[in-house]
């Protein structure tokens, strides 16, 4: 992870436009050095604090729930249903993830975690909630049809079924 961070920092400082490479631009900040540093810090904070199986399980449940809520908002916005009268929610294709592409990648990840939890849980409530998450996230992937996220979902599903 540290080597990746160093390579990303070097490429950001030596790029054609270092300001956008370091801080991102006004539209999105995800492919920037600041976002990569944030994700690396988040990884180390999570990996050092998640010591019990119960904490890991709740983190996975939170990821599935958050991804599914983001998918519901993206799906409704994709079909023109506005959830609020606030000006920021009136933007065409408003999503909690920032863009339809990122929303579909979040949906693909939530879908894979929901499938994994569905097959590995024994309680009926968890199976039902995971089934709802699976259906919602498949609908988002079908509606948005962003090829990399569909590829993530297909490859992940293939891996889950073969393992």
Short mmCIF file of N, CA, C and O in Angstrom, two decimals, residues 35 121 161:
data_model
loop_
_atom_site.label_atom_id
_atom_site.label_comp_id
_atom_site.label_asym_id
_atom_site.label_seq_id
_atom_site.Cartn_x
_atom_site.Cartn_y
_atom_site.Cartn_z
N UNK A 35 -7.52 11.98 -2.18
CA UNK A 35 -8.44 10.85 -1.97
C UNK A 35 -7.69 9.55 -1.69
O UNK A 35 -8.12 8.76 -0.85
N UNK A 121 -25.07 -16.79 5.97
CA UNK A 121 -25.84 -16.51 7.19
C UNK A 121 -26.93 -17.56 7.36
O UNK A 121 -27.36 -18.19 6.39
N UNK A 161 -18.99 -18.14 -6.64
CA UNK A 161 -19.60 -19.42 -6.94
C UNK A 161 -18.56 -20.54 -7.09
O UNK A 161 -18.85 -21.69 -6.80
#
